[in-house]
PDB file of C-alpha atoms in Angstrom:
ATOM      1  CA  MET A 989      -0.089   0.003   0.086  1.00 54.00           C
ATOM      2  CA  SER A 990       1.406   3.295  -0.969  1.00 63.00           C
ATOM      3  CA  GLU A 991       1.122   6.507   0.920  1.00 71.00           C
ATOM      4  CA  THR A 992      -0.904   9.177  -0.383  1.00 67.00           C
ATOM      5  CA  PRO A 993       1.112  12.283  -1.556  1.00 70.00           C
ATOM      6  CA  TYR A 994       0.722  15.506   0.212  1.00 69.00           C
ATOM      7  CA  THR A 995      -1.441  18.039  -1.965  1.00 71.00           C
ATOM      8  CA  HIS A 996      -0.844  21.164   0.137  1.00 77.00           C
ATOM      9  CA  ARG A 997       1.431  22.676   2.531  1.00 85.00           C
ATOM     10  CA  LEU A 998      -0.112  24.149   5.794  1.00 91.00           C
ATOM     11  CA  ALA A 999       0.716  27.816   6.796  1.00 93.00           C
ATOM     12  CA  VAL A1000      -0.291  30.018   9.596  1.00 97.00           C
ATOM     13  CA  ILE A1001      -0.548  33.812   9.804  1.00 97.00           C
ATOM     14  CA  ALA A1002      -1.101  36.105  12.772  1.00 98.00           C
ATOM     15  CA  TYR A1003      -2.825  39.472  12.394  1.00 98.00           C
ATOM     16  CA  ILE A1004      -1.527  40.887  15.581  1.00 98.00           C
ATOM     17  CA  ILE A1005      -3.236  44.000  16.924  1.00 97.00           C
ATOM     18  CA  ASP A1006      -1.927  46.152  19.710  1.00 96.00           C
ATOM     19  CA  ASN A1007      -3.317  49.643  20.572  1.00 95.00           C
ATOM     20  CA  ASP A1008      -5.591  49.517  17.693  1.00 95.00           C
ATOM     21  CA  LYS A1009      -2.586  48.892  15.162  1.00 97.00           C
ATOM     22  CA  PHE A1010      -1.506  45.963  13.148  1.00 98.00           C
ATOM     23  CA  LEU A1011       2.123  44.624  13.281  1.00 98.00           C
ATOM     24  CA  LEU A1012       3.658  44.352   9.789  1.00 98.00           C
ATOM     25  CA  LEU A1013       6.835  42.839   8.992  1.00 98.00           C
ATOM     26  CA  LYS A1014       9.065  43.609   5.802  1.00 96.00           C
ATOM     27  CA  ARG A1015      10.228  40.307   4.240  1.00 92.00           C
ATOM     28  CA  ASN A1016      13.876  39.781   3.653  1.00 93.00           C
ATOM     29  CA  THR A1017      13.525  37.540   0.679  1.00 87.00           C
ATOM     30  CA  PRO A1018      11.225  37.655  -2.418  1.00 82.00           C
ATOM     31  CA  PRO A1019       8.446  38.601  -2.299  1.00 80.00           C
ATOM     32  CA  ARG A1020       9.773  41.642  -0.232  1.00 87.00           C
ATOM     33  CA  ILE A1021       6.402  42.717   0.894  1.00 91.00           C
ATOM     34  CA  TRP A1022       4.929  43.994   4.088  1.00 95.00           C
ATOM     35  CA  GLY A1023       2.637  41.510   5.792  1.00 95.00           C
ATOM     36  CA  PRO A1024       1.752  39.925   9.178  1.00 97.00           C
ATOM     37  CA  PRO A1025       4.135  37.398  10.820  1.00 98.00           C
ATOM     38  CA  GLY A1026       3.758  33.730  10.031  1.00 96.00           C
ATOM     39  CA  GLY A1027       5.004  30.922   8.113  1.00 93.00           C
ATOM     40  CA  ARG A1028       4.955  26.999   7.454  1.00 92.00           C
ATOM     41  CA  LEU A1029       4.251  24.383  10.024  1.00 94.00           C
ATOM     42  CA  ASN A1030       6.602  21.802  11.090  1.00 92.00           C
ATOM     43  CA  ALA A1031       5.561  17.975  10.321  1.00 87.00           C
ATOM     44  CA  ASP A1032       2.492  17.130  12.544  1.00 89.00           C
ATOM     45  CA  GLU A1033       2.662  20.537  14.294  1.00 94.00           C
ATOM     46  CA  ASN A1034      -0.541  21.801  15.705  1.00 96.00           C
ATOM     47  CA  PRO A1035      -1.533  24.984  14.004  1.00 97.00           C
ATOM     48  CA  ASP A1036      -2.215  26.932  17.193  1.00 97.00           C
ATOM     49  CA  THR A1037       1.306  25.951  18.499  1.00 97.00           C
ATOM     50  CA  GLY A1038       2.757  26.555  15.107  1.00 98.00           C
ATOM     51  CA  ILE A1039       1.699  30.305  14.989  1.00 98.00           C
ATOM     52  CA  LEU A1040       2.811  30.898  18.501  1.00 98.00           C
ATOM     53  CA  ARG A1041       6.224  29.525  17.558  1.00 98.00           C
ATOM     54  CA  GLU A1042       6.599  31.589  14.444  1.00 98.00           C
ATOM     55  CA  VAL A1043       5.481  34.828  15.982  1.00 98.00           C
ATOM     56  CA  ARG A1044       8.191  34.163  18.685  1.00 98.00           C
ATOM     57  CA  GLU A1045      10.877  33.215  16.160  1.00 97.00           C
ATOM     58  CA  GLU A1046      10.295  36.123  13.770  1.00 98.00           C
ATOM     59  CA  THR A1047       9.436  38.984  16.478  1.00 98.00           C
ATOM     60  CA  LYS A1048      10.309  37.710  20.039  1.00 98.00           C
ATOM     61  CA  LEU A1049       6.642  38.678  20.986  1.00 98.00           C
ATOM     62  CA  GLU A1050       4.448  36.419  23.024  1.00 98.00           C
ATOM     63  CA  ILE A1051       0.989  36.579  21.547  1.00 98.00           C
ATOM     64  CA  GLU A1052      -2.647  35.549  22.761  1.00 97.00           C
ATOM     65  CA  LEU A1053      -4.721  33.932  20.069  1.00 97.00           C
ATOM     66  CA  ILE A1054      -8.184  35.514  19.804  1.00 96.00           C
ATOM     67  CA  ALA A1055      -9.840  33.617  17.105  1.00 96.00           C
ATOM     68  CA  PRO A1056      -9.167  32.074  13.811  1.00 96.00           C
ATOM     69  CA  ALA A1057      -9.943  34.900  11.231  1.00 96.00           C
ATOM     70  CA  TYR A1058      -9.784  33.189   7.685  1.00 93.00           C
ATOM     71  CA  ILE A1059      -8.725  30.078   5.854  1.00 94.00           C
ATOM     72  CA  TRP A1060      -7.436  30.483   2.258  1.00 90.00           C
ATOM     73  CA  HIS A1061      -6.151  28.282  -0.304  1.00 88.00           C
ATOM     74  CA  GLY A1062      -3.751  29.255  -3.127  1.00 83.00           C
ATOM     75  CA  ASN A1063      -0.300  29.264  -4.747  1.00 78.00           C
ATOM     76  CA  PHE A1064       2.167  31.541  -2.647  1.00 68.00           C
ATOM     77  CA  GLY A1065       4.792  31.194  -5.233  1.00 67.00           C
ATOM     78  CA  SER A1066       6.559  28.195  -3.908  1.00 71.00           C
ATOM     79  CA  GLY A1067       3.580  25.806  -4.133  1.00 77.00           C
ATOM     80  CA  ILE A1068      -0.029  25.291  -3.036  1.00 84.00           C
ATOM     81  CA  TYR A1069      -0.936  26.220   0.545  1.00 86.00           C
ATOM     82  CA  VAL A1070      -3.745  26.121   2.848  1.00 91.00           C
ATOM     83  CA  SER A1071      -3.394  28.893   5.485  1.00 93.00           C
ATOM     84  CA  ILE A1072      -5.144  29.464   8.819  1.00 97.00           C
ATOM     85  CA  ASP A1073      -5.008  33.284   9.639  1.00 97.00           C
ATOM     86  CA  TYR A1074      -5.553  34.080  13.228  1.00 98.00           C
ATOM     87  CA  LEU A1075      -6.411  37.272  15.061  1.00 98.00           C
ATOM     88  CA  ALA A1076      -4.133  37.872  17.877  1.00 97.00           C
ATOM     89  CA  ARG A1077      -3.014  40.418  20.458  1.00 96.00           C
ATOM     90  CA  VAL A1078       0.195  41.108  22.189  1.00 97.00           C
ATOM     91  CA  LYS A1079       0.618  39.411  25.623  1.00 96.00           C
ATOM     92  CA  ASN A1080       4.227  40.716  26.238  1.00 95.00           C
ATOM     93  CA  GLY A1081       7.460  41.641  24.844  1.00 94.00           C
ATOM     94  CA  ALA A1082       8.900  43.935  22.327  1.00 96.00           C
ATOM     95  CA  VAL A1083       9.494  43.421  18.711  1.00 98.00           C
ATOM     96  CA  GLU A1084      13.018  41.967  17.901  1.00 97.00           C
ATOM     97  CA  LEU A1085      13.253  40.909  14.329  1.00 97.00           C
ATOM     98  CA  SER A1086      14.810  37.683  13.157  1.00 96.00           C
ATOM     99  CA  ASP A1087      16.922  37.892   9.978  1.00 96.00           C
ATOM    100  CA  GLU A1088      13.828  36.836   7.936  1.00 95.00           C
ATOM    101  CA  HIS A1089      12.647  40.408   7.903  1.00 97.00           C
ATOM    102  CA  THR A1090      14.356  43.761   7.549  1.00 97.00           C
ATOM    103  CA  ASP A1091      11.815  46.282   9.175  1.00 97.00           C
ATOM    104  CA  PHE A1092       8.630  46.385  11.097  1.00 98.00           C
ATOM    105  CA  LEU A1093       5.928  48.761  11.770  1.00 98.00           C
ATOM    106  CA  TRP A1094       2.767  49.226  13.567  1.00 98.00           C
ATOM    107  CA  ALA A1095      -0.012  50.474  11.348  1.00 98.00           C
ATOM    108  CA  SER A1096      -3.634  51.450  12.086  1.00 98.00           C
ATOM    109  CA  ILE A1097      -6.339  50.616   9.555  1.00 97.00           C
ATOM    110  CA  GLU A1098      -6.455  54.172   8.493  1.00 98.00           C
ATOM    111  CA  ASP A1099      -2.844  54.075   7.781  1.00 98.00           C
ATOM    112  CA  LEU A1100      -3.241  50.971   5.634  1.00 97.00           C
ATOM    113  CA  ARG A1101      -6.199  52.581   3.831  1.00 96.00           C
ATOM    114  CA  ARG A1102      -4.055  55.709   2.989  1.00 96.00           C
ATOM    115  CA  GLY A1103      -1.494  53.280   1.543  1.00 95.00           C
ATOM    116  CA  ASP A1104       1.111  53.563   4.453  1.00 95.00           C
ATOM    117  CA  PRO A1105       2.937  51.228   4.155  1.00 95.00           C
ATOM    118  CA  GLU A1106       1.982  50.303   0.463  1.00 93.00           C
ATOM    119  CA  LEU A1107       0.707  46.714   0.328  1.00 92.00           C
ATOM    120  CA  SER A1108       1.653  44.306  -2.487  1.00 84.00           C
ATOM    121  CA  ASN A1109      -0.321  44.123  -5.817  1.00 75.00           C
ATOM    122  CA  ALA A1110       1.179  40.686  -6.172  1.00 70.00           C
ATOM    123  CA  ALA A1111      -0.938  37.544  -6.084  1.00 69.00           C
ATOM    124  CA  SER A1112       0.999  36.342  -3.027  1.00 69.00           C
ATOM    125  CA  GLY A1113       0.765  39.580  -1.186  1.00 81.00           C
ATOM    126  CA  PHE A1114      -1.629  40.788   1.601  1.00 90.00           C
ATOM    127  CA  LYS A1115      -4.268  43.106   0.425  1.00 92.00           C
ATOM    128  CA  LEU A1116      -6.237  45.753   2.304  1.00 95.00           C
ATOM    129  CA  SER A1117      -9.204  43.789   2.119  1.00 94.00           C
ATOM    130  CA  ASP A1118      -7.661  41.138   4.309  1.00 94.00           C
ATOM    131  CA  PHE A1119      -6.748  43.670   7.020  1.00 97.00           C
ATOM    132  CA  GLU A1120     -10.361  45.271   6.556  1.00 96.00           C
ATOM    133  CA  MET A1121     -11.854  41.755   7.259  1.00 96.00           C
ATOM    134  CA  VAL A1122      -9.761  41.227  10.155  1.00 97.00           C
ATOM    135  CA  TRP A1123     -10.335  44.647  11.577  1.00 97.00           C
ATOM    136  CA  THR A1124     -14.270  44.086  11.275  1.00 96.00           C
ATOM    137  CA  LEU A1125     -13.766  40.651  13.270  1.00 96.00           C
ATOM    138  CA  TYR A1126     -11.694  42.314  15.870  1.00 95.00           C
ATOM    139  CA  ASN A1127     -14.160  45.054  16.445  1.00 94.00           C
ATOM    140  CA  LYS A1128     -17.075  42.553  16.603  1.00 93.00           C
ATOM    141  CA  ILE A1129     -15.311  40.391  19.125  1.00 92.00           C
ATOM    142  CA  CYS A1130     -14.095  43.506  21.114  1.00 81.00           C
ATOM    143  CA  ASN A1131     -17.536  44.892  21.370  1.00 73.00           C
ATOM    144  CA  ARG A1132     -18.900  41.507  22.520  1.00 66.00           C
ATOM    145  CA  ILE A1133     -16.338  41.151  25.093  1.00 59.00           C
ATOM    146  CA  GLU A1134     -16.634  44.578  26.250  1.00 54.00           C
ATOM    147  CA  GLY A1135     -20.490  44.391  26.491  1.00 51.00           C
ATOM    148  CA  GLN A1136     -20.491  41.235  28.606  1.00 50.00           C
TER     149      GLN A1136
END
């Protein structure tokens, strides 16, 4: 009996919000785009554990996962991926970049709407609509939590 070949790679992304601003990192390798931290899971790694590891490796931040925000499927340039994108917030720490990124910034949704920073037009880039969707989810969850 032969093994079934894998058809996808699994990735995780964290849209981290702190003080109503998103954390964006500038990639050091192509595509050199601004986006949230994240990456591929290790073999048999739990996605929740994997995103905590990826964020810690890339930024030194400890985060709290709030909720899954979105699941997508597509070609990210190096193959077909399924990604679980999380909404998260900072628990503690200060950003210290790994060598995977050249810069970071905290951007409000208004900054992103003004194009600061400019998001990628590439198919493999993060779009304003991605951040808008997560921002809407964040506000729905925060209003529900605050109203309890």
